[in-house]
C-alpha cells in the first residue's frame, strides 16, 4: 500500500528551525515527484517546495529559508526550515505522485497525489 507519513512539526520561536520528515512506503521517492504543501487557518493549501526528480522549486515566501531534500536510502523526504516566521505557521503536508515528465510534477501532484495526514508547525513571535 502506498502512503506517506509526516513528522517533525512542533512549536518554535521566530528565527528558529525545524526539520520535517516524510517517510514513504509502497513506492520509491527517488523516481517520484515529491512536494511539501502547507495550509494556514482560513487559507488555501499552497505549495512550499517541490522536488521534480533532480530539480527543486520553492515558493517565493520560503525561498532562501527552506530546503527540500531526499534520503533515497531511507526513502524519506525532508524539509529543513530555517529563520522561521510567524507567517510560516500552518499544517504541513507531504505529497507524492508519479509523472512521466518531471516538468509536470506540480500539476500531476495536484491531480492525483498521495497525501499524508500533516504535521503542525507553529511559530511564535
Short mmCIF file of N, CA and C in Angstrom, two decimals:
data_model
loop_
_atom_site.label_atom_id
_atom_site.label_comp_id
_atom_site.label_asym_id
_atom_site.label_seq_id
_atom_site.Cartn_x
_atom_site.Cartn_y
_atom_site.Cartn_z
N UNK A 1 0.84 -1.18 0.00
CA UNK A 1 0.00 0.00 0.00
C UNK A 1 0.89 1.24 0.00
N UNK A 2 0.47 2.22 -0.79
CA UNK A 2 1.25 3.44 -0.94
C UNK A 2 0.80 4.48 0.08
N UNK A 3 1.72 4.96 0.88
CA UNK A 3 1.37 6.08 1.74
C UNK A 3 2.60 6.81 2.22
N UNK A 4 2.38 8.02 2.75
CA UNK A 4 3.44 8.85 3.31
C UNK A 4 3.01 9.32 4.69
N UNK A 5 3.99 9.46 5.57
CA UNK A 5 3.71 9.87 6.94
C UNK A 5 4.67 10.99 7.32
N UNK A 6 4.10 12.14 7.69
CA UNK A 6 4.92 13.28 8.08
C UNK A 6 5.21 13.26 9.58
N UNK A 7 6.30 13.88 9.95
CA UNK A 7 6.66 14.06 11.35
C UNK A 7 7.61 15.24 11.46
N UNK A 8 7.86 15.67 12.69
CA UNK A 8 8.84 16.72 12.92
C UNK A 8 8.28 18.10 13.21
N UNK A 9 6.97 18.23 13.12
CA UNK A 9 6.38 19.53 13.42
C UNK A 9 6.49 19.84 14.91
N UNK A 10 6.15 21.08 15.25
CA UNK A 10 6.20 21.49 16.64
C UNK A 10 6.06 22.98 16.77
N UNK A 11 6.34 23.46 17.96
CA UNK A 11 6.27 24.89 18.24
C UNK A 11 7.67 25.44 18.40
N UNK A 12 7.91 26.58 17.80
CA UNK A 12 9.24 27.19 17.84
C UNK A 12 9.08 28.70 17.82
N UNK A 13 10.07 29.38 18.35
CA UNK A 13 10.04 30.85 18.31
C UNK A 13 10.54 31.35 16.96
N UNK A 14 10.13 32.54 16.62
CA UNK A 14 10.57 33.16 15.37
C UNK A 14 12.09 33.18 15.32
N UNK A 15 12.62 32.85 14.14
CA UNK A 15 14.06 32.76 13.98
C UNK A 15 14.60 31.37 14.17
N UNK A 16 13.78 30.48 14.71
CA UNK A 16 14.21 29.12 14.96
C UNK A 16 14.14 28.24 13.72
N UNK A 17 14.45 26.96 13.93
CA UNK A 17 14.48 25.99 12.84
C UNK A 17 13.73 24.73 13.21
N UNK A 18 13.23 24.06 12.19
CA UNK A 18 12.62 22.74 12.34
C UNK A 18 12.95 21.93 11.09
N UNK A 19 12.99 20.62 11.23
CA UNK A 19 13.14 19.75 10.07
C UNK A 19 11.98 18.77 10.05
N UNK A 20 11.21 18.85 8.98
CA UNK A 20 10.10 17.94 8.78
C UNK A 20 10.58 16.71 8.00
N UNK A 21 9.99 15.58 8.33
CA UNK A 21 10.30 14.34 7.62
C UNK A 21 9.03 13.77 7.01
N UNK A 22 9.19 13.09 5.90
CA UNK A 22 8.08 12.41 5.23
C UNK A 22 8.56 11.02 4.85
N UNK A 23 8.15 10.04 5.63
CA UNK A 23 8.55 8.66 5.37
C UNK A 23 7.57 8.02 4.38
N UNK A 24 8.12 7.50 3.29
CA UNK A 24 7.30 6.92 2.24
C UNK A 24 7.37 5.40 2.28
N UNK A 25 6.27 4.76 1.92
CA UNK A 25 6.25 3.31 1.80
C UNK A 25 5.37 2.91 0.62
N UNK A 26 5.72 1.79 0.00
CA UNK A 26 4.95 1.30 -1.13
C UNK A 26 5.41 1.85 -2.46
N UNK A 27 6.35 2.76 -2.46
CA UNK A 27 6.91 3.32 -3.69
C UNK A 27 8.28 3.91 -3.36
N UNK A 28 9.02 4.25 -4.42
CA UNK A 28 10.38 4.77 -4.27
C UNK A 28 10.38 6.26 -4.54
N UNK A 29 10.80 7.06 -3.55
CA UNK A 29 10.71 8.51 -3.71
C UNK A 29 11.67 9.02 -4.77
N UNK A 30 12.75 8.29 -5.03
CA UNK A 30 13.75 8.79 -5.97
C UNK A 30 13.19 8.94 -7.38
N UNK A 31 12.15 8.20 -7.71
CA UNK A 31 11.59 8.24 -9.06
C UNK A 31 10.21 8.89 -9.11
N UNK A 32 9.87 9.59 -8.04
CA UNK A 32 8.57 10.25 -7.98
C UNK A 32 8.72 11.73 -7.68
N UNK A 33 7.72 12.50 -8.11
CA UNK A 33 7.63 13.90 -7.74
C UNK A 33 7.21 13.97 -6.28
N UNK A 34 7.91 14.81 -5.53
CA UNK A 34 7.61 14.95 -4.10
C UNK A 34 7.49 16.43 -3.76
N UNK A 35 6.56 16.74 -2.87
CA UNK A 35 6.37 18.16 -2.54
C UNK A 35 5.93 18.32 -1.09
N UNK A 36 6.18 19.51 -0.59
CA UNK A 36 5.66 19.93 0.70
C UNK A 36 4.65 21.06 0.45
N UNK A 37 3.46 20.86 0.97
CA UNK A 37 2.43 21.89 0.92
C UNK A 37 2.17 22.37 2.35
N UNK A 38 1.52 23.51 2.45
CA UNK A 38 1.13 23.98 3.77
C UNK A 38 -0.21 24.69 3.69
N UNK A 39 -0.92 24.63 4.80
CA UNK A 39 -2.23 25.28 4.86
C UNK A 39 -2.39 25.95 6.20
N UNK A 40 -2.50 27.26 6.16
CA UNK A 40 -2.72 28.04 7.38
C UNK A 40 -4.23 28.17 7.62
N UNK A 41 -4.63 28.40 8.85
CA UNK A 41 -6.07 28.53 9.14
C UNK A 41 -6.71 29.61 8.29
N UNK A 42 -7.81 29.24 7.65
CA UNK A 42 -8.55 30.20 6.84
C UNK A 42 -7.95 30.47 5.48
N UNK A 43 -6.88 29.76 5.14
CA UNK A 43 -6.24 29.98 3.85
C UNK A 43 -6.23 28.70 3.03
N UNK A 44 -6.00 28.86 1.73
CA UNK A 44 -5.92 27.70 0.85
C UNK A 44 -4.58 26.99 1.02
N UNK A 45 -4.59 25.70 0.69
CA UNK A 45 -3.34 24.95 0.70
C UNK A 45 -2.44 25.49 -0.40
N UNK A 46 -1.15 25.66 -0.09
CA UNK A 46 -0.20 26.18 -1.06
C UNK A 46 1.06 25.32 -1.07
N UNK A 47 1.71 25.27 -2.19
CA UNK A 47 2.95 24.50 -2.28
C UNK A 47 4.07 25.34 -1.70
N UNK A 48 4.86 24.73 -0.83
CA UNK A 48 6.01 25.41 -0.25
C UNK A 48 7.29 25.06 -1.01
N UNK A 49 7.42 23.78 -1.34
CA UNK A 49 8.63 23.32 -2.02
C UNK A 49 8.32 22.05 -2.79
N UNK A 50 9.00 21.86 -3.91
CA UNK A 50 8.75 20.68 -4.73
C UNK A 50 10.07 20.14 -5.28
N UNK A 51 10.18 18.82 -5.28
CA UNK A 51 11.32 18.14 -5.88
C UNK A 51 10.85 17.44 -7.14
N UNK A 52 11.38 17.91 -8.26
CA UNK A 52 10.93 17.39 -9.55
C UNK A 52 11.98 16.44 -10.11
N UNK A 53 12.40 15.51 -9.27
CA UNK A 53 13.33 14.45 -9.66
C UNK A 53 14.59 15.05 -10.29
N UNK A 54 15.32 15.77 -9.49
CA UNK A 54 16.57 16.34 -9.97
C UNK A 54 16.60 17.84 -9.93
N UNK A 55 15.47 18.46 -9.87
CA UNK A 55 15.43 19.92 -9.71
C UNK A 55 14.42 20.26 -8.62
N UNK A 56 14.61 21.42 -8.03
CA UNK A 56 13.72 21.85 -6.95
C UNK A 56 13.19 23.24 -7.22
N UNK A 57 12.07 23.52 -6.60
CA UNK A 57 11.48 24.84 -6.75
C UNK A 57 10.82 25.22 -5.43
N UNK A 58 10.80 26.51 -5.13
CA UNK A 58 10.28 26.98 -3.86
C UNK A 58 9.31 28.14 -4.06
N UNK A 59 8.37 28.22 -3.13
CA UNK A 59 7.52 29.41 -3.12
C UNK A 59 8.39 30.61 -2.75
N UNK A 60 8.03 31.75 -3.28
CA UNK A 60 8.82 32.96 -3.03
C UNK A 60 8.93 33.26 -1.53
N UNK A 61 7.87 32.92 -0.81
CA UNK A 61 7.83 33.24 0.62
C UNK A 61 8.78 32.41 1.46
N UNK A 62 9.27 31.29 0.92
CA UNK A 62 10.16 30.43 1.70
C UNK A 62 11.55 30.30 1.08
N UNK A 63 11.72 30.80 -0.12
CA UNK A 63 12.99 30.66 -0.83
C UNK A 63 14.12 31.29 -0.02
N UNK A 64 15.21 30.54 0.08
CA UNK A 64 16.35 31.00 0.86
C UNK A 64 16.30 30.61 2.32
N UNK A 65 15.13 30.16 2.79
CA UNK A 65 14.98 29.75 4.19
C UNK A 65 14.67 28.25 4.31
N UNK A 66 13.96 27.70 3.36
CA UNK A 66 13.58 26.28 3.39
C UNK A 66 14.39 25.51 2.35
N UNK A 67 14.68 24.26 2.67
CA UNK A 67 15.37 23.38 1.74
C UNK A 67 14.70 22.02 1.72
N UNK A 68 14.30 21.58 0.53
CA UNK A 68 13.71 20.27 0.35
C UNK A 68 14.81 19.30 -0.07
N UNK A 69 14.82 18.12 0.51
CA UNK A 69 15.85 17.15 0.16
C UNK A 69 15.30 15.73 0.32
N UNK A 70 16.02 14.79 -0.26
CA UNK A 70 15.64 13.38 -0.19
C UNK A 70 16.79 12.55 0.38
N UNK A 71 16.45 11.55 1.17
CA UNK A 71 17.40 10.50 1.53
C UNK A 71 16.86 9.23 0.88
N UNK A 72 17.39 8.90 -0.27
CA UNK A 72 16.86 7.76 -1.02
C UNK A 72 17.06 6.44 -0.27
N UNK A 73 18.14 6.33 0.47
CA UNK A 73 18.39 5.10 1.22
C UNK A 73 17.31 4.87 2.28
N UNK A 74 16.83 5.97 2.86
CA UNK A 74 15.78 5.87 3.89
C UNK A 74 14.39 6.04 3.28
N UNK A 75 14.34 6.33 1.99
CA UNK A 75 13.06 6.58 1.32
C UNK A 75 12.26 7.66 2.04
N UNK A 76 12.96 8.72 2.39
CA UNK A 76 12.37 9.79 3.19
C UNK A 76 12.67 11.15 2.58
N UNK A 77 11.64 11.99 2.58
CA UNK A 77 11.74 13.36 2.11
C UNK A 77 11.84 14.27 3.32
N UNK A 78 12.61 15.35 3.20
CA UNK A 78 12.78 16.29 4.30
C UNK A 78 12.44 17.71 3.86
N UNK A 79 12.12 18.53 4.84
CA UNK A 79 12.01 19.96 4.63
C UNK A 79 12.73 20.63 5.79
N UNK A 80 13.90 21.18 5.52
CA UNK A 80 14.63 21.94 6.53
C UNK A 80 14.12 23.37 6.48
N UNK A 81 13.64 23.85 7.61
CA UNK A 81 13.06 25.19 7.69
C UNK A 81 13.87 26.02 8.67
N UNK A 82 14.50 27.05 8.15
CA UNK A 82 15.31 27.96 8.97
C UNK A 82 14.69 29.35 8.99
N UNK A 83 15.14 30.15 9.93
CA UNK A 83 14.67 31.54 10.04
C UNK A 83 13.14 31.60 9.99
N UNK A 84 12.52 30.76 10.77
CA UNK A 84 11.06 30.65 10.74
C UNK A 84 10.39 31.94 11.19
N UNK A 85 9.26 32.22 10.57
CA UNK A 85 8.49 33.43 10.85
C UNK A 85 7.09 33.02 11.32
N UNK A 86 6.40 33.88 12.05
CA UNK A 86 5.04 33.55 12.48
C UNK A 86 4.13 33.20 11.30
N UNK A 87 4.36 33.81 10.16
CA UNK A 87 3.53 33.51 8.99
C UNK A 87 3.80 32.13 8.39
N UNK A 88 4.80 31.44 8.88
CA UNK A 88 5.03 30.06 8.45
C UNK A 88 4.15 29.08 9.22
N UNK A 89 3.43 29.58 10.21
CA UNK A 89 2.54 28.72 10.99
C UNK A 89 1.48 28.11 10.09
N UNK A 90 1.41 26.78 10.08
CA UNK A 90 0.48 26.07 9.19
C UNK A 90 0.58 24.57 9.46
N UNK A 91 -0.37 23.85 8.88
CA UNK A 91 -0.25 22.40 8.81
C UNK A 91 0.55 22.11 7.54
N UNK A 92 1.57 21.30 7.68
CA UNK A 92 2.42 20.97 6.55
C UNK A 92 2.14 19.55 6.09
N UNK A 93 1.97 19.39 4.78
CA UNK A 93 1.63 18.11 4.19
C UNK A 93 2.68 17.68 3.17
N UNK A 94 2.94 16.40 3.16
CA UNK A 94 3.80 15.79 2.15
C UNK A 94 2.90 15.20 1.06
N UNK A 95 3.34 15.33 -0.18
CA UNK A 95 2.57 14.78 -1.30
C UNK A 95 3.52 14.13 -2.29
N UNK A 96 3.06 13.05 -2.90
CA UNK A 96 3.89 12.31 -3.85
C UNK A 96 3.05 11.86 -5.03
N UNK A 97 3.66 11.89 -6.21
CA UNK A 97 2.97 11.40 -7.40
C UNK A 97 3.99 11.04 -8.46
N UNK A 98 3.61 10.10 -9.33
CA UNK A 98 4.49 9.73 -10.42
C UNK A 98 4.14 10.55 -11.65
N UNK A 99 5.15 11.07 -12.31
CA UNK A 99 4.94 11.80 -13.57
C UNK A 99 5.96 11.31 -14.57
N UNK A 100 5.51 10.98 -15.77
CA UNK A 100 6.45 10.55 -16.83
C UNK A 100 7.41 11.69 -17.15
N UNK A 101 6.91 12.90 -17.18
CA UNK A 101 7.72 14.07 -17.45
C UNK A 101 7.77 14.93 -16.20
N UNK A 102 8.93 15.01 -15.51
CA UNK A 102 9.02 15.78 -14.26
C UNK A 102 8.64 17.25 -14.41
N UNK A 103 8.64 17.74 -15.63
CA UNK A 103 8.24 19.13 -15.86
C UNK A 103 6.82 19.37 -15.34
N UNK A 104 6.02 18.32 -15.37
CA UNK A 104 4.62 18.44 -14.97
C UNK A 104 4.36 17.92 -13.56
N UNK A 105 5.40 17.87 -12.76
CA UNK A 105 5.26 17.34 -11.40
C UNK A 105 4.14 18.02 -10.62
N UNK A 106 4.14 19.35 -10.62
CA UNK A 106 3.16 20.05 -9.80
C UNK A 106 1.74 19.75 -10.23
N UNK A 107 1.48 19.78 -11.53
CA UNK A 107 0.12 19.53 -11.99
C UNK A 107 -0.30 18.09 -11.71
N UNK A 108 0.63 17.16 -11.82
CA UNK A 108 0.32 15.76 -11.54
C UNK A 108 0.03 15.58 -10.05
N UNK A 109 0.82 16.24 -9.22
CA UNK A 109 0.58 16.15 -7.77
C UNK A 109 -0.79 16.68 -7.42
N UNK A 110 -1.16 17.81 -8.02
CA UNK A 110 -2.46 18.40 -7.72
C UNK A 110 -3.61 17.51 -8.18
N UNK A 111 -3.37 16.68 -9.18
CA UNK A 111 -4.43 15.82 -9.71
C UNK A 111 -4.56 14.51 -8.97
N UNK A 112 -3.42 13.89 -8.62
CA UNK A 112 -3.53 12.52 -8.12
C UNK A 112 -2.48 12.12 -7.11
N UNK A 113 -2.08 13.05 -6.26
CA UNK A 113 -1.03 12.73 -5.31
C UNK A 113 -1.52 11.84 -4.17
N UNK A 114 -0.60 11.15 -3.58
CA UNK A 114 -0.78 10.51 -2.28
C UNK A 114 -0.41 11.56 -1.24
N UNK A 115 -1.30 11.76 -0.27
CA UNK A 115 -1.08 12.79 0.74
C UNK A 115 -0.91 12.17 2.12
N UNK A 116 -0.12 12.85 2.94
CA UNK A 116 -0.01 12.45 4.32
C UNK A 116 -1.07 13.14 5.16
N UNK A 117 -1.02 12.88 6.47
CA UNK A 117 -2.04 13.43 7.36
C UNK A 117 -1.67 14.83 7.86
N UNK A 118 -0.42 15.22 7.62
CA UNK A 118 0.03 16.54 8.00
C UNK A 118 0.73 16.58 9.35
N UNK A 119 1.55 17.60 9.52
CA UNK A 119 2.22 17.85 10.80
C UNK A 119 2.17 19.36 11.05
N UNK A 120 1.80 19.72 12.26
CA UNK A 120 1.57 21.13 12.59
C UNK A 120 2.88 21.84 12.94
N UNK A 121 3.05 23.01 12.35
CA UNK A 121 4.17 23.89 12.68
C UNK A 121 3.59 25.20 13.21
N UNK A 122 4.03 25.58 14.39
CA UNK A 122 3.57 26.83 15.00
C UNK A 122 4.78 27.68 15.36
N UNK A 123 4.80 28.89 14.83
CA UNK A 123 5.92 29.80 15.07
C UNK A 123 5.40 31.01 15.84
N UNK A 124 5.95 31.23 17.01
CA UNK A 124 5.51 32.36 17.84
C UNK A 124 6.50 33.52 17.72
N UNK A 125 5.96 34.71 17.88
CA UNK A 125 6.81 35.90 17.74
C UNK A 125 7.43 36.30 19.07
#
